[in-house]
mmCIF file of C-alpha atoms in Angstrom:
data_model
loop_
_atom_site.group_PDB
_atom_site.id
_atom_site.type_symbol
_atom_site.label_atom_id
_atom_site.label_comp_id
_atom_site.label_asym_id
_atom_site.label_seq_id
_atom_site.Cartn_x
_atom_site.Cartn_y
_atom_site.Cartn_z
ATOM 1 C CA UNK A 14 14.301 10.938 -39.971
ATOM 2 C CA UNK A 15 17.646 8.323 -40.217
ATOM 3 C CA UNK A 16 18.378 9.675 -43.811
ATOM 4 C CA UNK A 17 21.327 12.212 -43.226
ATOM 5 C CA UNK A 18 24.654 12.151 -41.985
ATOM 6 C CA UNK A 19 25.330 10.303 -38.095
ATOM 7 C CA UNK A 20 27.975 9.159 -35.747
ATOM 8 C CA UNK A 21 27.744 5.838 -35.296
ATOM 9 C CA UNK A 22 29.269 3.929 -31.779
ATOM 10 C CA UNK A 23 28.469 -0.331 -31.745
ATOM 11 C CA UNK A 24 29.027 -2.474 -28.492
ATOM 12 C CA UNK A 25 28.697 -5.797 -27.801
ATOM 13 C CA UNK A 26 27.114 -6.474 -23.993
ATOM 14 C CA UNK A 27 28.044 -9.520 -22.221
ATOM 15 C CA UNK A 28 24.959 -11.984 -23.158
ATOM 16 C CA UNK A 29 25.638 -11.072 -27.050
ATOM 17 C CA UNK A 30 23.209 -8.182 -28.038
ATOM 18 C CA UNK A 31 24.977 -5.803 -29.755
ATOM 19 C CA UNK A 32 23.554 -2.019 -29.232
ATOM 20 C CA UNK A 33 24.088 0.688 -31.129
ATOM 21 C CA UNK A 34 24.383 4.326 -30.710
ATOM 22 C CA UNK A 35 23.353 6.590 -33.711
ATOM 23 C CA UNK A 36 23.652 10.689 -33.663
ATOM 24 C CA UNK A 37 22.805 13.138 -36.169
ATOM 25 C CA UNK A 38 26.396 14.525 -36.484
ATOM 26 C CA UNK A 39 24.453 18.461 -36.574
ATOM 27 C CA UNK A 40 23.431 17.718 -32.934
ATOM 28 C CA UNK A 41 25.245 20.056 -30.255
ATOM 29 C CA UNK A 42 28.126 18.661 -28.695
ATOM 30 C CA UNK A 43 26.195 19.437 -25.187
ATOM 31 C CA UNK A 44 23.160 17.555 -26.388
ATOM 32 C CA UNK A 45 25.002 14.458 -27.866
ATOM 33 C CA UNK A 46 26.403 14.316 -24.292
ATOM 34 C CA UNK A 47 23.243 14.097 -22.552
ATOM 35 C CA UNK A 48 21.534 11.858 -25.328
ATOM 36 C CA UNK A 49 24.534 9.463 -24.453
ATOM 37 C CA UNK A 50 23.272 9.369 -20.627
ATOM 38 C CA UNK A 51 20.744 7.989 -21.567
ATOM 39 C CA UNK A 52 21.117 6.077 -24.908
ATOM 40 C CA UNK A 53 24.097 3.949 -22.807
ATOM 41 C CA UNK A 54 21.192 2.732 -20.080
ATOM 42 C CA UNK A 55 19.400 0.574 -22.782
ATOM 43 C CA UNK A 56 20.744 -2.693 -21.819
ATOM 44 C CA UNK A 57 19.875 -1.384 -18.500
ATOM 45 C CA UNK A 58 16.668 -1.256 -19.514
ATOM 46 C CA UNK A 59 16.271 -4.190 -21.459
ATOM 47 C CA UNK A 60 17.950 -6.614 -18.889
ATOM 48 C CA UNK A 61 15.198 -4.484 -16.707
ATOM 49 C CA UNK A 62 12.000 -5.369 -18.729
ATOM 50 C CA UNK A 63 13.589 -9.332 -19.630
ATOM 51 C CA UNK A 64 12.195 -9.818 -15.657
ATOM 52 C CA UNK A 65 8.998 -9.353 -17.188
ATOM 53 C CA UNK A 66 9.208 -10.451 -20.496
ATOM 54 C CA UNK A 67 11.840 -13.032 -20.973
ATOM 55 C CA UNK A 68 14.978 -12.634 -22.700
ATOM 56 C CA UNK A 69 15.209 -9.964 -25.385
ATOM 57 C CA UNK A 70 13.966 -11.541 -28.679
ATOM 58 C CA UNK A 71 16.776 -10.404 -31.028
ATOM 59 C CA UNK A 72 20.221 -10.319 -31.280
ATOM 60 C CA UNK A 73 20.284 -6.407 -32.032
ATOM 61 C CA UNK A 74 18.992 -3.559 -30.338
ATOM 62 C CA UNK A 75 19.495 -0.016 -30.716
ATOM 63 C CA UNK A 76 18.161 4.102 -31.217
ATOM 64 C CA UNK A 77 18.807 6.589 -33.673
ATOM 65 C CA UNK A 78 18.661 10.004 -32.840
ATOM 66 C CA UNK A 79 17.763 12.204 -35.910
ATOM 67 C CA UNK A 80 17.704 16.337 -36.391
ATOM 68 C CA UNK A 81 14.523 16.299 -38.045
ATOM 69 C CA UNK A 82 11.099 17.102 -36.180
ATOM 70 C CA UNK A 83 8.888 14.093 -36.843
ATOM 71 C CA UNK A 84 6.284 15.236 -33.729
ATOM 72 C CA UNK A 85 6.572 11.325 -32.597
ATOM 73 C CA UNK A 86 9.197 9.055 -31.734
ATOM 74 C CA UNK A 87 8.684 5.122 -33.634
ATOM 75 C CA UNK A 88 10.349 1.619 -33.280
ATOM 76 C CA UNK A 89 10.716 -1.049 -35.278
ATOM 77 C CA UNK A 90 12.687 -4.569 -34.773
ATOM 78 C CA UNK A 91 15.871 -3.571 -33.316
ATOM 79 C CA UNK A 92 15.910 -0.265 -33.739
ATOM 80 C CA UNK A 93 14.548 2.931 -32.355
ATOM 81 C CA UNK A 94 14.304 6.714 -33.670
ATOM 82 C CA UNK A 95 13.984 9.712 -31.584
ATOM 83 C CA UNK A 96 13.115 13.220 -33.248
ATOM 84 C CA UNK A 97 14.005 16.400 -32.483
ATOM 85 C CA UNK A 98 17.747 15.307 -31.581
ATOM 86 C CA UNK A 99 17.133 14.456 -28.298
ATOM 87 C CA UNK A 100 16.210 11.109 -26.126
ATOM 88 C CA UNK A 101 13.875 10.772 -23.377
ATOM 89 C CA UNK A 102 14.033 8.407 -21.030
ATOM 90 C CA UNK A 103 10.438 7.562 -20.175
ATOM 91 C CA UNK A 104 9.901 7.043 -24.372
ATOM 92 C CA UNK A 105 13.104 5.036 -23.906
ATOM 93 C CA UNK A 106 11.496 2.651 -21.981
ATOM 94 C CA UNK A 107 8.198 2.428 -23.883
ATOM 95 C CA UNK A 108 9.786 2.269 -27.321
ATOM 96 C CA UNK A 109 12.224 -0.559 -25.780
ATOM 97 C CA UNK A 110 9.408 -2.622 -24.724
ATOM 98 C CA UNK A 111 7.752 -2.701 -27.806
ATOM 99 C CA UNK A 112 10.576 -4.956 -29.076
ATOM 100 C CA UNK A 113 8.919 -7.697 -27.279
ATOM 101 C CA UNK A 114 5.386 -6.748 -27.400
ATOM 102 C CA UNK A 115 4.858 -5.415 -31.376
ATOM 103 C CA UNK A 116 7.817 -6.683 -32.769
ATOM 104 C CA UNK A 117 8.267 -10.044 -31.255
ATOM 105 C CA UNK A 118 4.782 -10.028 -31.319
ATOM 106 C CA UNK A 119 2.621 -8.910 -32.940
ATOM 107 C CA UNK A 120 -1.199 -7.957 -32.787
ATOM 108 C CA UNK A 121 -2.890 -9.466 -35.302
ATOM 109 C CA UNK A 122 -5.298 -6.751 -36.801
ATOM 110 C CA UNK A 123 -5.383 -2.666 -36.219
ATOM 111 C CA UNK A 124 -8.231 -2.987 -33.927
ATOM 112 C CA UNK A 125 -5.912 -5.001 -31.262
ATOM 113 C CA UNK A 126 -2.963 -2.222 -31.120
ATOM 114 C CA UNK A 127 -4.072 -1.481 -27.714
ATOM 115 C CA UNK A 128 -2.943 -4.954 -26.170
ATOM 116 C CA UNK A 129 0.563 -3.855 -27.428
ATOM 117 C CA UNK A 130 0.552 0.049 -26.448
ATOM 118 C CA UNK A 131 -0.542 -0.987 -23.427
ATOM 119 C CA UNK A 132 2.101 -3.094 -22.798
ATOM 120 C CA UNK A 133 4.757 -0.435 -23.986
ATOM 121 C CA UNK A 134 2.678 2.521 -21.678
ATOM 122 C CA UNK A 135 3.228 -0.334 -18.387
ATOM 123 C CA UNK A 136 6.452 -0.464 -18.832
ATOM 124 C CA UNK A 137 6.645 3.125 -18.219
ATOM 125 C CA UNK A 138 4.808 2.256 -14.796
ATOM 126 C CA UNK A 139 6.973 -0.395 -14.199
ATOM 127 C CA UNK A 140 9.531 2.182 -14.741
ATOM 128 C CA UNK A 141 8.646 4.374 -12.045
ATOM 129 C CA UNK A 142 7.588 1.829 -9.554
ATOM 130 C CA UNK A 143 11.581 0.922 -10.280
ATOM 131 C CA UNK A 144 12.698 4.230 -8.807
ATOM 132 C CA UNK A 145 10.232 3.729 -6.126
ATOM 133 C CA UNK A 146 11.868 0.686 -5.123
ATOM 134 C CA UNK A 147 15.609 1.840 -5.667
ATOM 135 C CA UNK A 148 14.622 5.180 -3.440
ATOM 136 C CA UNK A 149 12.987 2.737 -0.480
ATOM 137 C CA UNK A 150 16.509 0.287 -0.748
ATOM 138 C CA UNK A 151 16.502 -1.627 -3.596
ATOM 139 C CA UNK A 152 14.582 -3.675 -6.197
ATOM 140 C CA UNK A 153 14.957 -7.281 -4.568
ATOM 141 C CA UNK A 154 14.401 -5.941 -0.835
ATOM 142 C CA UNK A 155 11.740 -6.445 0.849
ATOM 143 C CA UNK A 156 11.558 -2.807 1.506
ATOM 144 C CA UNK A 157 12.124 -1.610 -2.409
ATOM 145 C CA UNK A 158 9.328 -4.226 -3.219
ATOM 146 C CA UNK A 159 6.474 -2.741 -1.034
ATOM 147 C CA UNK A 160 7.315 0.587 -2.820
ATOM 148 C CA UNK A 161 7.331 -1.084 -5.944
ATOM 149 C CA UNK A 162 3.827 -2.166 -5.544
ATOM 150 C CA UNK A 163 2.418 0.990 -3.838
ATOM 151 C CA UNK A 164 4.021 2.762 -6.958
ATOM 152 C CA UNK A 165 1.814 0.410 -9.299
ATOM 153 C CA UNK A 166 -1.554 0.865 -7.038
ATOM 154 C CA UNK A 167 -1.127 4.885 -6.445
ATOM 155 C CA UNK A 168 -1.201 4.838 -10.627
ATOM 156 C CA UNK A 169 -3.606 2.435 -11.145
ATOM 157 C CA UNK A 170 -5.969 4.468 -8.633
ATOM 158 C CA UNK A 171 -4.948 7.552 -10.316
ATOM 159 C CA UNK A 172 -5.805 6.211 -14.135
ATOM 160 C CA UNK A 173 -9.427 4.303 -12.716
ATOM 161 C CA UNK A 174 -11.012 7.809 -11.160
ATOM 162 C CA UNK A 175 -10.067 9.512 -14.048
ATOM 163 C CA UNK A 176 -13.365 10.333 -16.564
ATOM 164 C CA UNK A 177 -13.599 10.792 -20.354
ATOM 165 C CA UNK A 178 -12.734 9.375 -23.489
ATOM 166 C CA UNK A 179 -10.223 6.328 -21.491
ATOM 167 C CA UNK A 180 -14.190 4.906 -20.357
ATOM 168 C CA UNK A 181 -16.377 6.065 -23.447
ATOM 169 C CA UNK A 182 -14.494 4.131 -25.989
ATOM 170 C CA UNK A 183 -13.754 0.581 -26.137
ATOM 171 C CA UNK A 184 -9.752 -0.134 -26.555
ATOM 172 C CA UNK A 185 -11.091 -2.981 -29.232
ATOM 173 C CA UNK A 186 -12.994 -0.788 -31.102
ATOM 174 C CA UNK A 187 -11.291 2.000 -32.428
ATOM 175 C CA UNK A 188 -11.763 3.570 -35.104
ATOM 176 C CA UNK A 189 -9.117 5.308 -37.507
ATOM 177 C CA UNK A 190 -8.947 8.745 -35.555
ATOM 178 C CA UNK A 191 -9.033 7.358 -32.600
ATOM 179 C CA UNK A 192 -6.768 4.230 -32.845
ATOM 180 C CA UNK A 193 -4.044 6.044 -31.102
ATOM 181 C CA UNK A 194 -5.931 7.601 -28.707
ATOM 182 C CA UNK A 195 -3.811 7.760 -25.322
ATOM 183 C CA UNK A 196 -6.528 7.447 -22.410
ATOM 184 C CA UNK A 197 -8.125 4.757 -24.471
ATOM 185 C CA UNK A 198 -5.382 2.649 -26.769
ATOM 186 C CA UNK A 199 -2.458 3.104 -23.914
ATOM 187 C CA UNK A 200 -3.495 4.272 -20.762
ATOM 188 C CA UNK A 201 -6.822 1.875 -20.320
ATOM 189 C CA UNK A 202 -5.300 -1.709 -21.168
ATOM 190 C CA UNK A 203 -2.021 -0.839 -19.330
ATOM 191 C CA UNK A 204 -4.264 -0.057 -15.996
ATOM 192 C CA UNK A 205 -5.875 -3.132 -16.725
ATOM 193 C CA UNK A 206 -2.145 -5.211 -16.608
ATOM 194 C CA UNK A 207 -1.849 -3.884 -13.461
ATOM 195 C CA UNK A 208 -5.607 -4.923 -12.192
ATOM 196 C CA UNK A 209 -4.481 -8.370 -13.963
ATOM 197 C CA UNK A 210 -0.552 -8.622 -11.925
ATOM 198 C CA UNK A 211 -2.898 -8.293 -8.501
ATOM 199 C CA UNK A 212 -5.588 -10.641 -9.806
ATOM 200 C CA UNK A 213 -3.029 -13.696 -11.158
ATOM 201 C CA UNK A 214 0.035 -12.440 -8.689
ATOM 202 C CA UNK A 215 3.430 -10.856 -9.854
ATOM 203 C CA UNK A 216 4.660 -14.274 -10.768
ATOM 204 C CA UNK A 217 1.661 -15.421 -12.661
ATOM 205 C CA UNK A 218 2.067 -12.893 -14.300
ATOM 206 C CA UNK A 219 5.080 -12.551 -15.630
ATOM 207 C CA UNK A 220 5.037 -16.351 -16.587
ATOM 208 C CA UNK A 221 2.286 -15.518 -18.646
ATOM 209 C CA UNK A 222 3.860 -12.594 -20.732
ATOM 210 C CA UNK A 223 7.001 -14.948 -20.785
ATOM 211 C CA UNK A 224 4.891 -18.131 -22.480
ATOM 212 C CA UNK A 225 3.353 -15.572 -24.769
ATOM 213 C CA UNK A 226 6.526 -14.469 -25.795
ATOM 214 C CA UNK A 227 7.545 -18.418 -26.264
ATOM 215 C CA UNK A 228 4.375 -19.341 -28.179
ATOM 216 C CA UNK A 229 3.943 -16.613 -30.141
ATOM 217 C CA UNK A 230 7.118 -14.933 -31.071
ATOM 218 C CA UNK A 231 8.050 -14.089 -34.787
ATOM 219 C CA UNK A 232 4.110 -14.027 -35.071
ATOM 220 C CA UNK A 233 1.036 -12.169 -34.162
ATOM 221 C CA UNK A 234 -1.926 -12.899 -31.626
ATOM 222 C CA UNK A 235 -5.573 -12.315 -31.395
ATOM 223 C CA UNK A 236 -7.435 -10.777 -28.420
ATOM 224 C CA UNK A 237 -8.616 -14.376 -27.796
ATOM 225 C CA UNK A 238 -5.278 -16.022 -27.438
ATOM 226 C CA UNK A 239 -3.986 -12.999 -25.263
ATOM 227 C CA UNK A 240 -6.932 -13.822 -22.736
ATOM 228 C CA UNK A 241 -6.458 -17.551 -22.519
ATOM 229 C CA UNK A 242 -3.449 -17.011 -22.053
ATOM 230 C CA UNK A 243 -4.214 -15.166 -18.717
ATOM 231 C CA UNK A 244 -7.061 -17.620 -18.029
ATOM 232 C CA UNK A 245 -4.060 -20.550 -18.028
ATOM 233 C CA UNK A 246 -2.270 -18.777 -15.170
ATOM 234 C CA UNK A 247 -5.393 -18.098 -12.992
ATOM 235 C CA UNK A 248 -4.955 -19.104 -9.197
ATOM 236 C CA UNK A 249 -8.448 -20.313 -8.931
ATOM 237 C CA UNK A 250 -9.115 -22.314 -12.140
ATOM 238 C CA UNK A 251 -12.557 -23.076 -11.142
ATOM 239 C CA UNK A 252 -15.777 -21.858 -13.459
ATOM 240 C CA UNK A 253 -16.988 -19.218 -11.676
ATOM 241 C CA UNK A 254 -13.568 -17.588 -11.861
ATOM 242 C CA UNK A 255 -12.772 -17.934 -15.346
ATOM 243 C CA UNK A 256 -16.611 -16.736 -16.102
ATOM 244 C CA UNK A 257 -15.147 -13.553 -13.508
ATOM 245 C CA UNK A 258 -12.209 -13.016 -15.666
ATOM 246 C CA UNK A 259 -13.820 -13.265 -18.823
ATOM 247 C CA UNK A 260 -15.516 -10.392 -17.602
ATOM 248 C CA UNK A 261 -13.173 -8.468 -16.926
ATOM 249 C CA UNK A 262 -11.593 -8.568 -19.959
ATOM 250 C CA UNK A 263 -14.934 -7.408 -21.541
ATOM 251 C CA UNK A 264 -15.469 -4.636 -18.858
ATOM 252 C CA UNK A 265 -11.775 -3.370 -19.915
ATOM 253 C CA UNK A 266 -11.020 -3.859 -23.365
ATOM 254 C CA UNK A 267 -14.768 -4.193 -24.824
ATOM 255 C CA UNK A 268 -16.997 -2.241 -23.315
ATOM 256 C CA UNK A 269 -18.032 1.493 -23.947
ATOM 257 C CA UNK A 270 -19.324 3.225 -21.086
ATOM 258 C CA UNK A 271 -21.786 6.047 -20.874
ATOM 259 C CA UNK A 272 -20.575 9.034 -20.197
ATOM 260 C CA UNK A 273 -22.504 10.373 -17.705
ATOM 261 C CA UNK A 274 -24.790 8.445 -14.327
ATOM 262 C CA UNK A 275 -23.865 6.688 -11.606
ATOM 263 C CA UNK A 276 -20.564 5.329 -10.539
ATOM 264 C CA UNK A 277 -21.215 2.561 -11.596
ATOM 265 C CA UNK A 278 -22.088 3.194 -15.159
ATOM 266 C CA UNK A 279 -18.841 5.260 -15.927
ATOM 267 C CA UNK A 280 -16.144 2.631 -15.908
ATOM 268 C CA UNK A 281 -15.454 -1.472 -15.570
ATOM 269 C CA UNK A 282 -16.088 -2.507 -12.335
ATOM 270 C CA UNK A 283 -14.338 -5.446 -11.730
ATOM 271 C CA UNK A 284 -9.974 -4.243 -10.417
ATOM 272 C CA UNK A 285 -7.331 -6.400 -8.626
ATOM 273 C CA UNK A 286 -7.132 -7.213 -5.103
ATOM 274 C CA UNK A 287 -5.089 -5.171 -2.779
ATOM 275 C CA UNK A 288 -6.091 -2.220 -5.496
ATOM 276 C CA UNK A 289 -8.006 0.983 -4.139
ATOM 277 C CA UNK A 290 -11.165 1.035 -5.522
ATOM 278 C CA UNK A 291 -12.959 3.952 -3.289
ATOM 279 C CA UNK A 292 -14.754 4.992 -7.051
ATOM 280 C CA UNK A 293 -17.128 2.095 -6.919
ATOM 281 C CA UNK A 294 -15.148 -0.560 -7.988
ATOM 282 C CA UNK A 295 -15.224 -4.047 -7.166
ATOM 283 C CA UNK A 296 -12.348 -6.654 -6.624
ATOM 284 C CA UNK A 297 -12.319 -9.603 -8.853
ATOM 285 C CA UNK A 298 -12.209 -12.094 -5.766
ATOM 286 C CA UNK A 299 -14.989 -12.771 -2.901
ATOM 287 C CA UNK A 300 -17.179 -10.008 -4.235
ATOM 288 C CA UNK A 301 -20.284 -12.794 -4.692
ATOM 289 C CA UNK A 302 -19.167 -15.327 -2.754
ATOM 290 C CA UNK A 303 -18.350 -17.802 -5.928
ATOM 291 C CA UNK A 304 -15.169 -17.031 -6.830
ATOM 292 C CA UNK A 305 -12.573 -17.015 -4.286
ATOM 293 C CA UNK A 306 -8.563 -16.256 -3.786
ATOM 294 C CA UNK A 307 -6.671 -19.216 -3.631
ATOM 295 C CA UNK A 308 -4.265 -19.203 -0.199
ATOM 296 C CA UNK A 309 -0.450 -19.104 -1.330
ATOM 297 C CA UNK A 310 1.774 -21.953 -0.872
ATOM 298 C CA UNK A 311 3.729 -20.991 2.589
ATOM 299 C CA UNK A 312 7.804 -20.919 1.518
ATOM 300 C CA UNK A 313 9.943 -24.018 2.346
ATOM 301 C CA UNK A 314 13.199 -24.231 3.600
ATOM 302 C CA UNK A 315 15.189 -27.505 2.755
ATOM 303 C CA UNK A 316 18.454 -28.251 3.974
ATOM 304 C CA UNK A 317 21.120 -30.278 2.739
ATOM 305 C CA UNK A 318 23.774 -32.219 4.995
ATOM 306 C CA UNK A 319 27.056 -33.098 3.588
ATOM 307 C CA UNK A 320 28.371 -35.829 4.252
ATOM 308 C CA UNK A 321 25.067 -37.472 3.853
ATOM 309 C CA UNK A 322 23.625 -39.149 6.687
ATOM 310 C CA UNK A 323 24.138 -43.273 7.057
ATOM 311 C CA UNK A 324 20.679 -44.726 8.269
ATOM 312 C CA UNK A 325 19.819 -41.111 9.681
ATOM 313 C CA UNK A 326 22.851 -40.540 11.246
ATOM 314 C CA UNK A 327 25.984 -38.683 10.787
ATOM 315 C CA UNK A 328 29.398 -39.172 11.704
ATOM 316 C CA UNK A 329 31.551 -36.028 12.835
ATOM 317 C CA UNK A 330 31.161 -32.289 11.666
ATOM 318 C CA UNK A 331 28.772 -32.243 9.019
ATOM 319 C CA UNK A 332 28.866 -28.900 6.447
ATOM 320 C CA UNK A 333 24.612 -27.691 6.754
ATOM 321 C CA UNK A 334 23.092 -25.627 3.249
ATOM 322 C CA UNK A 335 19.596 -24.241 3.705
ATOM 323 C CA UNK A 336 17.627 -23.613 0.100
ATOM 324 C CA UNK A 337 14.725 -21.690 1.095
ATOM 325 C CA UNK A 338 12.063 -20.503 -1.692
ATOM 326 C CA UNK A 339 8.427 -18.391 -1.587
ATOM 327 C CA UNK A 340 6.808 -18.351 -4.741
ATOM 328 C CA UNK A 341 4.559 -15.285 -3.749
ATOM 329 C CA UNK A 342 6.986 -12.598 -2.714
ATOM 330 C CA UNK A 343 10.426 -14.024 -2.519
ATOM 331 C CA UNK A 344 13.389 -14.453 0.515
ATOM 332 C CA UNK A 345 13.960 -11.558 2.308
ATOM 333 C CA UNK A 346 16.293 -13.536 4.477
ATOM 334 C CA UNK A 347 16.679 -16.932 6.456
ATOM 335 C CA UNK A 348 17.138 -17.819 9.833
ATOM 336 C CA UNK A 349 18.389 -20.812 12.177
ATOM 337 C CA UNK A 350 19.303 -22.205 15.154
ATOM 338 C CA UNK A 351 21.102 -25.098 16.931
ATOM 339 C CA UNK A 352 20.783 -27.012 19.820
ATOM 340 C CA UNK A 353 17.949 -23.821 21.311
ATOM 341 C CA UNK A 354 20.751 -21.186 20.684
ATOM 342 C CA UNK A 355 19.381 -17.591 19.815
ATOM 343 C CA UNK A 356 18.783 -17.524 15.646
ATOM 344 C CA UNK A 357 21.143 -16.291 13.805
ATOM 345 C CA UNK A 358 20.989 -15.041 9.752
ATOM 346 C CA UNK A 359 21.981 -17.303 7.178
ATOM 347 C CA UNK A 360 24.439 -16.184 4.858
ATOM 348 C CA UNK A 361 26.190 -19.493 3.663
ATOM 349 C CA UNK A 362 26.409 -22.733 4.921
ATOM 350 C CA UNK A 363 28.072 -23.454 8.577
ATOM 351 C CA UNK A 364 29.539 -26.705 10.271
ATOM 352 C CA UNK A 365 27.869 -28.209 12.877
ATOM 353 C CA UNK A 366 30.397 -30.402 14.983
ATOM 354 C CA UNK A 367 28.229 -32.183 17.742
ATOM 355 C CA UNK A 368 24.191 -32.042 19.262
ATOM 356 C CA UNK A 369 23.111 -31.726 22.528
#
């Protein structure tokens, strides 16, 4: 597929990656337009999935678009190949994620490829809850952030009432026909990321993909290690809910399920919180009592007072800076008030030249 003749473009983006842009040269000038579109939004995308992941691993990254039908589009470190002589964008996304999670690292045997493709098929989720959010008014408002989550549950409800082959076969346990099975290799594990982002929280989350990333890249990792790794991050670290997320991981990635009978034979049992689970499904916290959700820390606002304060007091106009942080779902904005005036937003720090 990337033996032939191409057009070749290189950049170098601001943090040092340097992408590149390959195009069979018999490609339509039409097409290589529209291929462009999208080939230039890869360090969009990869400064996109580094919020998840941490920063890129490598110090190239890049896609080759070849003429040749190969019926399947492949990555490998750095690089990228599209068939066909065209680029998708959802593929884009998936293929770009496995440079953290199959090339940074790795799984350690064939019967673990589904903790990677599921990883690559989230990202396309994560994708689409992205729109969600731009569409509502942005990624970091609080507005863009409820539709980024409703995005994640409306497809995590859709994948967990679906029947078949994603429940009768165990993502561990493939065998060589059926190690690339969608419903079971990609679509299975990557519902069960987003059970896992409800049960630790976004932020858990994320810091555990990032430590994974720390800890094990330029190597590979065993189902084991991928677990514990969760386990680490859990809210509640007590045994009842580590013996509750151990299984879980068995109901998801272990466990075949008979295909026909009740509800609660078809498919694991144990989802997030916050998730709907109207097909018989149970949420991983409070269900028996034993293991329980942690509350959240509430956010704190500090504020700093320049010039300092002498023995609590301060001289003249002093220059006030509020820091305010919320490790569960971030600052939407801040407010204050002096002397019982009406609050007002905070947008940078103001002078306050006498008290009442």
């Amino acid at each position: 597929n990337s033996i032939g003749n191409y057009e070749l473009l290189e950049r170098k983006s601001a943090d040092g990656i340097t992408y590149y842009e390959v195009q069979g040269s018999a490609i339509t000038v039409a097409q290589k337009a529209k291929n462009k579109e999208v080939m230039d939004q890869q360090e969009d995308i990869t400064h996109f999935q580094e919020r998840f992941n941490g920063p890129f691993p490598f110090t190239t990254d890049g896609v080759v678009i070849g003429v040749p039908r190969a019926s399947f589009e492949e990555e490998m470190q750095g690089k990228i190949t599209f068939n066909g002589g065209s680029i998708g964008l959802t593929t884009f996304n998936h293929e770009n994620m496995h440079q953290w999670w199959g090339d940074s690292v790795s799984e350690s045997n064939f019967n673990e490829t589904f903790f990677k493709e599921g990883m690559a098929r989230l990202s396309e989720y994560l994708m689409a809850a992205r729109t969600a959010a731009t569409t509502a008014g942005g990624l970091d408002t609080p507005a863009g952030e409820a539709a980024f989550d409703a995005s994640l549950t409306a497809r995590f409800h859709t994948n967990y009432i679906a029947t078949g082959t994603m429940w009768t076969r165990a993502p561990s346990n493939p065998t060589p026909v059926t190690l690339f099975s969608t419903p079971t290799t990609y679509n299975r594990p990557a519902t069960a990321y987003i059970a896992l982002r409800q049960i630790l929280g976004k932020d858990n989350f994320a810091a555990v993909l990032k430590q994974v990333q720390r800890e094990y890249g330029g190597s590979s990792i065993h189902e084991a290690q991928w677990e514990a790794a969760f386990a680490e991050h859990m809210p509640n670290q007590s045994p009842a809910c580590r013996s509750r997320l151990n299984q879980f991981f068995t109901e998801w990635f272990d466990t075949e399920f008979a295909a026909a009978g009740s509800a609660e034979s078809l498919r694991p049992q144990l989802t997030g919180p916050g998730l709907d689970v109207s097909a018989a499904g149970t949420t991983f916290y409070n269900a028996d009592g034993t293991c329980k959700r942690v509350a959240p820390p509430p956010p704190v606002t500090t504020a700093t007072i320049s010039p300092n304060a002498v023995e609590g007091k301060v001289v003249g106009p002093a220059t006030v800076s509020l820091q305010a942080t919320d490790p569960n779902s971030g600052i939407a904005k801040t407010e204050f008030k002096v002397d019982g005036k009406a609050f007002a937003t905070y947008t940078g720090p103001f002078t306050v030249t006498g008290f009442a």
